[in-house]
XYZ file of C-alpha atoms in Angstrom:
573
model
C 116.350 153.905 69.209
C 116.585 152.143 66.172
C 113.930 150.474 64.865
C 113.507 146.380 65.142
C 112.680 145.876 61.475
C 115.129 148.047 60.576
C 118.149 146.166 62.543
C 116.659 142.927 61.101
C 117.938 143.545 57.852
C 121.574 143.894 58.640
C 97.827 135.005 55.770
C 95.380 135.064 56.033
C 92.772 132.711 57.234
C 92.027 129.776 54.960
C 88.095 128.116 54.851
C 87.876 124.591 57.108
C 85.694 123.567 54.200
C 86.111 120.356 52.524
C 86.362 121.860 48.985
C 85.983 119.708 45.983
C 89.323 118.414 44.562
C 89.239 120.484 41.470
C 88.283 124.076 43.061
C 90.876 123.658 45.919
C 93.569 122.151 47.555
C 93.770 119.623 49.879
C 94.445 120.667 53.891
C 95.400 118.332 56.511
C 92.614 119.542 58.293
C 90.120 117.878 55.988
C 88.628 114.226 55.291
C 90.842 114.312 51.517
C 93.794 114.440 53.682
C 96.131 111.117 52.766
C 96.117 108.014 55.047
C 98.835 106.707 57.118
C 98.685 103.983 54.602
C 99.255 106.410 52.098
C 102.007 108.156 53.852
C 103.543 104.541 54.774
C 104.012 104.471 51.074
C 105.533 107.386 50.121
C 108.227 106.655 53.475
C 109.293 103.560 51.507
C 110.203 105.540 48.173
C 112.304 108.274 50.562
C 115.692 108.395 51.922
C 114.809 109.626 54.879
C 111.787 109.128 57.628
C 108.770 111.938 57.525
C 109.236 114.679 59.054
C 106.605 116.244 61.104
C 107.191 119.943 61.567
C 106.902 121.790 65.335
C 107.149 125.379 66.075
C 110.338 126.169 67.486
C 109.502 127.277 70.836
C 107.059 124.300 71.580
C 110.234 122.784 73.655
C 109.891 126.083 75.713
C 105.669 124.213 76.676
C 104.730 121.293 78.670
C 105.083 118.607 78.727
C 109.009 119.746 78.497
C 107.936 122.847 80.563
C 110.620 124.046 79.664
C 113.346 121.890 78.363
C 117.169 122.562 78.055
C 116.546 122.473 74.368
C 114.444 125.539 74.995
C 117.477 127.423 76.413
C 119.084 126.488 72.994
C 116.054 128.049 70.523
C 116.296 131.106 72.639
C 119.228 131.742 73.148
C 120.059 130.975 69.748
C 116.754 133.479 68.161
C 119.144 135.157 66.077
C 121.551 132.951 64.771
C 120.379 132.626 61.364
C 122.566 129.251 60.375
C 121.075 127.666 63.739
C 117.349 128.343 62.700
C 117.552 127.423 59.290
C 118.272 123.942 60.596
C 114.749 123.835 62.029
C 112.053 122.710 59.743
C 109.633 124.915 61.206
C 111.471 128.264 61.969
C 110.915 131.437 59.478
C 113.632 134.195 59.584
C 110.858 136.100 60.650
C 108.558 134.428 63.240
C 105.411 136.501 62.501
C 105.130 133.875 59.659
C 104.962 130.907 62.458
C 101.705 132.398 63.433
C 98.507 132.223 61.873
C 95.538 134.565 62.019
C 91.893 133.639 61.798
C 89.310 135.435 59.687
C 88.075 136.805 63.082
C 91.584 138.291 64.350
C 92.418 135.690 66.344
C 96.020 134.297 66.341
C 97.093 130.527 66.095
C 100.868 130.704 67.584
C 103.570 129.291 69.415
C 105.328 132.217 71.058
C 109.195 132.589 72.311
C 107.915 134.688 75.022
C 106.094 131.782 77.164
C 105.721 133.982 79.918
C 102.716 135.228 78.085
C 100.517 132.296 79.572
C 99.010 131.470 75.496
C 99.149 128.382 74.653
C 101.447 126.792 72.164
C 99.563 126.120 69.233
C 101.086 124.825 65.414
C 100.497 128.177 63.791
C 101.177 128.422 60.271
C 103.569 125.195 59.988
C 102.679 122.220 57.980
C 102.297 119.118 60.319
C 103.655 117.030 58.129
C 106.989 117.104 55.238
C 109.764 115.320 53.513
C 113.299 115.777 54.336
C 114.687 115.720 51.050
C 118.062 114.456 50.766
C 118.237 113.304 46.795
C 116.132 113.866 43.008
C 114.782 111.063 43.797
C 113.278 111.765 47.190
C 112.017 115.820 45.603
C 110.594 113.886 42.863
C 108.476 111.494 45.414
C 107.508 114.106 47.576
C 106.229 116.149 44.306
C 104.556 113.137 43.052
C 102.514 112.892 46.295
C 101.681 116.129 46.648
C 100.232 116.374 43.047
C 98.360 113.168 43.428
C 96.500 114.366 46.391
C 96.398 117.327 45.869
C 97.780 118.960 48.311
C 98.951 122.120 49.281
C 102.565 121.537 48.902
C 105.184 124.124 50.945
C 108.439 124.447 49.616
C 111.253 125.434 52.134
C 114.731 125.612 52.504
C 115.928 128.115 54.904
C 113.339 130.167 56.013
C 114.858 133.351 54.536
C 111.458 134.561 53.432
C 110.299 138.394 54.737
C 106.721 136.901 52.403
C 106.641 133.733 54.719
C 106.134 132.106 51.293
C 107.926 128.861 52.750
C 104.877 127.928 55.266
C 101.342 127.227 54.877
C 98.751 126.025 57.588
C 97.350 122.287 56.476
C 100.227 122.223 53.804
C 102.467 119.399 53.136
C 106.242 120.412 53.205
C 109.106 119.541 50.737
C 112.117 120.782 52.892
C 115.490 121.410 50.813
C 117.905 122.467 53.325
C 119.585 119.147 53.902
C 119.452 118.618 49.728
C 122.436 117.910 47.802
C 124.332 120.207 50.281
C 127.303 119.205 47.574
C 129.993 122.308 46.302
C 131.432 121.405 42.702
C 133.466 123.744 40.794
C 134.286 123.416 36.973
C 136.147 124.871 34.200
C 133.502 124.155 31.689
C 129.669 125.669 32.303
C 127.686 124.215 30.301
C 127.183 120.407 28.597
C 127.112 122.186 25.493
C 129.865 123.779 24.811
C 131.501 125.730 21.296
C 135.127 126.427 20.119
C 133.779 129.823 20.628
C 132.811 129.808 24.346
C 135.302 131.040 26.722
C 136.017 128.169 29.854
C 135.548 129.581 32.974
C 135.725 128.375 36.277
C 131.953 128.351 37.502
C 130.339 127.144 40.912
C 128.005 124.665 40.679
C 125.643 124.244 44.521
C 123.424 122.527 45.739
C 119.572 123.369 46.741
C 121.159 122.788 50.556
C 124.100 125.304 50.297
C 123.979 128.342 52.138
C 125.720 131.394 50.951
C 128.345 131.409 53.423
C 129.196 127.924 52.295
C 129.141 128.957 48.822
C 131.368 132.050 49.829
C 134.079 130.157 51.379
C 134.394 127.532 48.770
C 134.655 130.029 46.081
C 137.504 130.995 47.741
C 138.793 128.248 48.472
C 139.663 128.248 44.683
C 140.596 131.907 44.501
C 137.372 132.765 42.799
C 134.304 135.504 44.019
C 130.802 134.611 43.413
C 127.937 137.265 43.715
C 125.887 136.228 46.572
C 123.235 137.186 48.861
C 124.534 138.880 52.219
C 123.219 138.525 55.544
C 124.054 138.160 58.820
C 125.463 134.604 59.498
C 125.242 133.898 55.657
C 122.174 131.826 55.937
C 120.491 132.253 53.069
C 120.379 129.309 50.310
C 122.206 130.047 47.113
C 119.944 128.089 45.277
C 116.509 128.853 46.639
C 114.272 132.095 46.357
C 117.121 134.305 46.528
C 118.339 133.743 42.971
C 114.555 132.655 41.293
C 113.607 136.402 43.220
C 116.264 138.152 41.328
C 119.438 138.056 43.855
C 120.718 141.334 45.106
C 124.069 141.994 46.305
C 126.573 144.890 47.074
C 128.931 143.381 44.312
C 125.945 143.432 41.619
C 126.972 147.594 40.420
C 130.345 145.349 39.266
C 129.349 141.983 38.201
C 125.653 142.068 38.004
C 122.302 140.927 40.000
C 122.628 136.600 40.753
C 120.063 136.008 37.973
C 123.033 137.955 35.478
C 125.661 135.480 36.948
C 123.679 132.262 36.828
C 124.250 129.853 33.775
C 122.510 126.816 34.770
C 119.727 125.037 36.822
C 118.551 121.985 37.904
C 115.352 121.431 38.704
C 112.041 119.113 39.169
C 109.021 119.800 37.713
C 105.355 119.645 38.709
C 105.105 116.444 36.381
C 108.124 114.711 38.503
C 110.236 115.362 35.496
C 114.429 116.137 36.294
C 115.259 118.506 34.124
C 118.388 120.945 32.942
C 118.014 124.362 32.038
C 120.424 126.934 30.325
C 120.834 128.633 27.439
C 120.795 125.772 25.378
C 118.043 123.971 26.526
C 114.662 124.540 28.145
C 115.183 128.019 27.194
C 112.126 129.504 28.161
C 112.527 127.804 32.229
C 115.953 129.005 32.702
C 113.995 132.624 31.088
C 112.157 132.209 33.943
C 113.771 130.890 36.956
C 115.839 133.936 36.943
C 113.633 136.492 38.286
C 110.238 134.806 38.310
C 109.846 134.269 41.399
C 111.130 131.054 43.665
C 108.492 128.247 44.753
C 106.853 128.979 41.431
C 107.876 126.693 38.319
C 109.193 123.759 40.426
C 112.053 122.817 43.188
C 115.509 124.238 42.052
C 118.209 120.893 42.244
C 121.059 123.089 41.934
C 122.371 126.582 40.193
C 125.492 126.869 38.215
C 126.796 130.175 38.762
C 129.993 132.105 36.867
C 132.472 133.331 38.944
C 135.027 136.527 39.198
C 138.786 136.808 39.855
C 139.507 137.752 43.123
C 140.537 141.448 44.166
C 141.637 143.475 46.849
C 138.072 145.088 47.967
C 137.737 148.355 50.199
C 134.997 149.120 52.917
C 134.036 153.129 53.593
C 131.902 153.465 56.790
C 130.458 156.609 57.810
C 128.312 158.121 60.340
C 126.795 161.353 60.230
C 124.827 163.220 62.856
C 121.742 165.556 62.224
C 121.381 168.622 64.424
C 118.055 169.664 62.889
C 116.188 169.050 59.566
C 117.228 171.433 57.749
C 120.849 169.667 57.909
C 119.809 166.182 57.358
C 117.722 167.232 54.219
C 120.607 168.704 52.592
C 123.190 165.599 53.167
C 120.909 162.967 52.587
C 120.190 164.644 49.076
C 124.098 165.385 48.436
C 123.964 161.536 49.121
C 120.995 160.536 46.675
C 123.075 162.222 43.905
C 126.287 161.001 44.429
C 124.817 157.456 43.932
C 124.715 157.092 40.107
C 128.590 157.697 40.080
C 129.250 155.640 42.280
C 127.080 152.875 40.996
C 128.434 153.251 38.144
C 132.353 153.023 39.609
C 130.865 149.415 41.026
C 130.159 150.564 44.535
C 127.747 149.003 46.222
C 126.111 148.886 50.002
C 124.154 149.602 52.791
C 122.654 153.221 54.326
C 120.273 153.365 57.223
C 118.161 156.823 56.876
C 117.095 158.017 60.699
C 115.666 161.592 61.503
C 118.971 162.193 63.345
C 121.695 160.662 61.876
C 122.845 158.768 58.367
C 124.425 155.450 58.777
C 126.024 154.265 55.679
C 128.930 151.711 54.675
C 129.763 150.609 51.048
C 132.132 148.505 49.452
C 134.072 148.143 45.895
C 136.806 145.923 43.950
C 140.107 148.208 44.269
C 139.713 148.214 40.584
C 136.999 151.172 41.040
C 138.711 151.920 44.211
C 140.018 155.342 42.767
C 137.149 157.212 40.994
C 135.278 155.875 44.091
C 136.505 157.321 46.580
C 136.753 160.491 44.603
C 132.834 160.089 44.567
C 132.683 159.118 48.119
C 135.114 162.530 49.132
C 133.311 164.918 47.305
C 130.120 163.323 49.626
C 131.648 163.898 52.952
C 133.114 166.999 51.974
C 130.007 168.609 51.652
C 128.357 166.507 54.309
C 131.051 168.227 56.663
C 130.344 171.542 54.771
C 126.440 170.948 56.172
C 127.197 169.813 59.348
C 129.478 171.937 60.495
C 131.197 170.336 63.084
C 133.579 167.669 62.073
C 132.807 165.707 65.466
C 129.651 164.845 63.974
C 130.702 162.815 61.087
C 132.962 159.564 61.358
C 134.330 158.217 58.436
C 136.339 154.595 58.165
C 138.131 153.396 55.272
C 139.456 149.488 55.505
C 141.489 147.888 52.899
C 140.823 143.771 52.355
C 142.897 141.057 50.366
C 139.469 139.924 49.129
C 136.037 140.406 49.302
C 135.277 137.210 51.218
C 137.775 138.822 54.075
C 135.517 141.782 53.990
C 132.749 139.511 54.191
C 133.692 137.827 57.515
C 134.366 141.207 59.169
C 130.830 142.854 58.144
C 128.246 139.620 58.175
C 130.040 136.671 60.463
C 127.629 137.512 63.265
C 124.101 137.134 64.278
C 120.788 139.077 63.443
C 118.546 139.818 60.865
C 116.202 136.651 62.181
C 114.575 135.892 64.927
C 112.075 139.122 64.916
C 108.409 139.970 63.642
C 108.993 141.655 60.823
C 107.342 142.799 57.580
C 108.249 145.003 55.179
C 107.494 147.607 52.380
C 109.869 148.279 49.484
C 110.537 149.788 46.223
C 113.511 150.340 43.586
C 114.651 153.540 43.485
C 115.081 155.431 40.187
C 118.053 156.568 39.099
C 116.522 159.169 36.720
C 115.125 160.352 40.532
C 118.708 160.350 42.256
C 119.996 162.164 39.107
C 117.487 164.876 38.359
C 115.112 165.066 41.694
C 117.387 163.748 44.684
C 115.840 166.415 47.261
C 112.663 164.213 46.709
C 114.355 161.131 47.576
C 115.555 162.485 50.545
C 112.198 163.898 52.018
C 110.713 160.740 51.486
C 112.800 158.570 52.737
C 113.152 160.918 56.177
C 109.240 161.872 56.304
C 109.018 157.751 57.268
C 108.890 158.145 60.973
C 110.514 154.965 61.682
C 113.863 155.188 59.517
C 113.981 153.916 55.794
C 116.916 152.071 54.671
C 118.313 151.717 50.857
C 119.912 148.505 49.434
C 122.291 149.899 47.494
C 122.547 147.384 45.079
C 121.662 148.161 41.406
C 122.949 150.625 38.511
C 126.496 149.931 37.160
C 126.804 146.174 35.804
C 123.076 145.629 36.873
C 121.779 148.399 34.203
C 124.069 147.261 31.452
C 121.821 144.167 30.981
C 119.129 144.101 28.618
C 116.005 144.191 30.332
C 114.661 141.294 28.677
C 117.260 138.795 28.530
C 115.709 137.219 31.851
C 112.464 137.094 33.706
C 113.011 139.515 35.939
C 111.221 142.775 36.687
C 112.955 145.523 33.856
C 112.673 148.248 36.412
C 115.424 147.037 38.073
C 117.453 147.931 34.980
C 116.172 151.508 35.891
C 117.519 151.328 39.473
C 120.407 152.243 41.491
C 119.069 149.962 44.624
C 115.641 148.703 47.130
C 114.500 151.508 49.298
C 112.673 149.538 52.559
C 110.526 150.649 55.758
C 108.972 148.375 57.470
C 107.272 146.962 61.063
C 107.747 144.991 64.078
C 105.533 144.246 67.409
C 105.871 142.056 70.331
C 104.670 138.819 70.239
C 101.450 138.630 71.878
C 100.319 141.781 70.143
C 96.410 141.874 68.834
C 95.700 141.707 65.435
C 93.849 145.487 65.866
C 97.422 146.803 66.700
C 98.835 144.704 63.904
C 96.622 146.127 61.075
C 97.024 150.049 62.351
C 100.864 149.000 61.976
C 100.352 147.929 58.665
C 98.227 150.669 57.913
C 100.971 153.481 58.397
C 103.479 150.899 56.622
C 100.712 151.436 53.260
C 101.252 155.202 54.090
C 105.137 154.841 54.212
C 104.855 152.300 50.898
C 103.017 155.513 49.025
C 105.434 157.995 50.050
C 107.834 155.347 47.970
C 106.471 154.797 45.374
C 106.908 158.249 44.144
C 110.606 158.011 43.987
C 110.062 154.435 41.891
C 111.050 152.740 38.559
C 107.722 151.731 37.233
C 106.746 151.377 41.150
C 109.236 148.096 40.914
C 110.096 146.339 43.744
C 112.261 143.187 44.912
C 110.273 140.382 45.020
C 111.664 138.947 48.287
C 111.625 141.726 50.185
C 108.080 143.526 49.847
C 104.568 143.473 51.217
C 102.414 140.822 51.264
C 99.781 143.340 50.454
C 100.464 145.303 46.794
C 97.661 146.520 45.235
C 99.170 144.889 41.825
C 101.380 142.656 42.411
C 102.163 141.774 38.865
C 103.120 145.330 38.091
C 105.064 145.172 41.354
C 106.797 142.033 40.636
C 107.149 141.151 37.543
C 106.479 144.398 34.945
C 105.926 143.788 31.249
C 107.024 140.412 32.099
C 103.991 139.049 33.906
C 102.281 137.520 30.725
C 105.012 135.856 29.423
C 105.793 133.881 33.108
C 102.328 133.065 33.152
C 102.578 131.167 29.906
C 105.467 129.211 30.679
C 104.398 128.700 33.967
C 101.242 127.075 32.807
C 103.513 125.201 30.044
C 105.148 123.620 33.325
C 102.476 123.731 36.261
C 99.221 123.769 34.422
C 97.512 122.471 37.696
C 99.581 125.416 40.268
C 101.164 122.380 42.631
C 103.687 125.566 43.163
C 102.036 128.335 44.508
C 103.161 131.307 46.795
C 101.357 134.777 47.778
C 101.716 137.176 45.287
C 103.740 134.986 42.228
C 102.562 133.777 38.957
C 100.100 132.731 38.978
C 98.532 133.268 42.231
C 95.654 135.694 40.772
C 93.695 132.716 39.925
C 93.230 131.875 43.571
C 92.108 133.508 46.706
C 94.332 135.007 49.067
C 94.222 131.947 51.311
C 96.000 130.098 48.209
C 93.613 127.178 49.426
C 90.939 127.506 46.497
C 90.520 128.834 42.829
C 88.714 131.938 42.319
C 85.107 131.675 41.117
């Protein structure tokens, strides 16, 4: 049976202590927290009324005991586009729970069958609903002048659960500027030398499958996360993380394709950033890290001519070890070719079988699937028995057809989930991939590669943007991960996570620079700057301070967040 974590990719305990404004933040817990004459005034400066955050499944407790609306959250658990509507749903509900210093667990469980009582959990009581600049900017004003811990959400897309915080104050994007503009000219500055192009310009409230279908609507492609549903924001932490796709081996990661940003700063300032101006910011935003150097307006992204695109599927059965060691290294080294022919996709690694589907432009179509034959011809070769392998080749008009086939349905949220991840080096697939493959099938629980890197991606210069240069090294994100049932003790939790540190080592050997994605990782790297950010880390941390000198943005694990504790409540000592 495959693995929950694995089909879902298709905090610690803060102090009750009233700290002193100047050592740490402000919790709603505490005396410091704002009056309602306080909040009365920030209501009149806002488009819209408060909004005061409730877990999910609280509709599924008394009083409503439960209500027809908790029919709806359940049966709807995995529908990614219906949760992100919900100012206090995660993609992954482990992050709607809290945990105490003493292992005991603040939640609101789906399962209410469980007789626990419905508690807040990790979800700020209290938020904006920002709709306009103007009503970011107030929200960001408040939060700075009290001092509080602000949350930044949009989503929920967030395997970190950086979008929550117990006794924070949330700014929710996912109803802002929700507006779709496309343009011929990028930028506001603009030569006789630079080349019009027809960009796509969204909004912090756009999800991807919004973005997709506009895009072609005006028979452009734009590089884009994936998921199921196509729930994740295109201007949120999946482009400030980096922004991974299977189209990135042609046209780049989304930090390579984005030309502009919009943004508010800590200060309340609106400002642009490009090439042209703010120089070091838009350095930053792309690849820093999201929720870190202020609340993204809106990204300006360049766009590709549309093409027929191809799918391959395959599925290859294991009748003992010895076979699925040698095809799942014939498949590590086959990866730099195709990577390099702009293929890009998934593969699910199990002890029994290999579950794998990629896709490509028809442009690279050809040396492709000359790539791609040579693999199953040897697979077969291995095997022995062509029963055991299944191979499906589908021809689209576009990409965005291809799109709807593979990610129009549900999953991927809705589970307890956390993960452990690393890029994989192409100097390993190339020269060592017999280590690759014992690694990734020595991980009891099935590993899975995001085949998303090499090609277009390691054509960039590693320092023309913020983000981590061992991705530049990489052919894609190789991921294990966990999963319980709610209700689970936090005992059981931590002897989960301690065989998901055993299953992070045995990655790390097969690393760039032990690089990872910064939105899909642990929450618990030994050093997270290396992890993150690389060579990079000093440089963010300057112009982060230049921005934020006071950390009103602050997530686990980004820049930053080494001068606090873990709680991200109070400076370190």
């Amino acid at each position: 049976m495959r693995p929950r974590w694995l089909l879902s990719l298709a905090v610690t305990a803060f102090p009750f202590l009233a700290c002193a404004k100047q050592a740490c933040k402000c919790l709603s817990s505490q005396p410091c927290w704002p009056s309602s004459t306080d909040f009365s005034e920030l209501s009149s400066q806002l488009s819209q009324p408060l909004i005061r955050p409730t877990p999910p499944a609280s509709v599924c407790y008394p009083p409503s005991n439960p209500s027809g609306n908790c029919t709806d959250v359940i049966t709807h658990l995995t529908d990614g586009p219906f949760r992100s509507n919900i100012p206090g749903a995660m993609e992954s509900i482990n992050f709607e729970s809290f945990t105490f210093d003493n292992g005991t667990i603040d939640a609101c469980y789906y399962n209410f069958t469980l007789g626990v009582p419905c508690d807040q959990g990790n979800i700020p009581i209290l938020g904006v609903d920002a709709r306009t600049v103007a009503d970011v900017q107030a929200a960001v004003n408040f939060a700075a002048k009290h001092y509080l811990r602000l949350v930044v959400k949009n989503t929920g897309h967030d395997y970190l659960g950086r979008s929550m915080g117990r006794g924070g104050f949330m700014l929710w994007t996912h109803n802002s500027l929700t507006t779709i503009l496309s343009s011929r000219v990028v930028l506001p500055l603009v030569t006789k030398n630079t080349k019009h192009q027809i960009a796509l310009t969204v909004g912090a409230g756009v999800q991807w499958y919004e973005a997709y279908a506009a895009a072609n609507d005006h028979g452009r492609l734009v590089v884009g996360g994936l998921s199921a549903g196509g729930s994740v924001g295109a201007a949120g932490g999946w482009i400030q993380g980096g922004g991974h796709s299977v189209l990135s081996p042609s046209y780049g990661l989304g930090v390579d394709n984005a030309v502009q940003f919009t943004l508010v700063l800590a200060s309340g300032k609106y400002i642009t950033a490009n090439a042209y101006q703010n120089q070091d910011i838009f350095w930053a935003l792309r690849g820093g890290g999201g929720g870190t150097y202020g609340v993204v307006i809106s990204v300006t992204y360049q766009t590709h001519e549309v093409l027929p695109s191809t799918s391959i599927f395959c599925f290859i059965n294991f009748t003992s070890p010895a076979i699925a060691q040698n095809v799942t290294t014939e498949y590590f080294a086959m990866l730099p070719a195709l990577a390099d022919a702009g293929w890009g996709g998934y593969t699910f690694f199990l002890q029994e079988a290999l579950v794998s589907v990629n896709f490509a432009s028809n442009d690279s179509l050809a040396q492709g699937n000359a790539t791609f034959s040579t693999f199953i011809d040897r697979a077969l070769a291995a095997v022995g028995n062509p029963a055991l392998v299944t191979v499906q080749t589908q021809s689209f008009p576009s990409f965005y057809q291809a799109y709807q086939t593979y990610f129009s349905g549900t999953g991927q949220v809705g589970g307890t989930t956390e993960l452990v991840s690393r890029l994989l080096s192409r100097k390993v697939a190339e020269e060592q991939p017999e280590k690759a493959a014992k690694v990734v099938l020595g991980i009891t629980d099935g590993a899975q590669i995001n085949f998303v890197a090499g090609g277009a991606v390691s054509k960039v210069d590693p320092d023309a943007a913020g983000l981590n240069p061992a991705w530049r090294e990489s052919l894609g994100l190789l991921i294990s991960g966990i999963s319980w049932d709610e209700g689970t003790t936090t005992t059981v939790i931590n002897r989960l996570r301690q065989g998901a540190a055993s299953d992070l080592e045995a990655l790390d050997t097969v690393s760039a620079n032990s690089g990872t994605y910064f939105n899909e990782a642990s929450l618990y790297e030994k050093d997270f700057k290396k992890t993150f950010f690389g060579s990079h880390y000093a440089r963010l941390k300057d112009i982060k301070r230049k921005y934020d000198e006071d950390d009103l943005f602050l997530v686990a694990e980004g820049v930053g967040s080494d001068d606090w504790d873990k709680s991200l409540n109070c400076r370190r000592d």
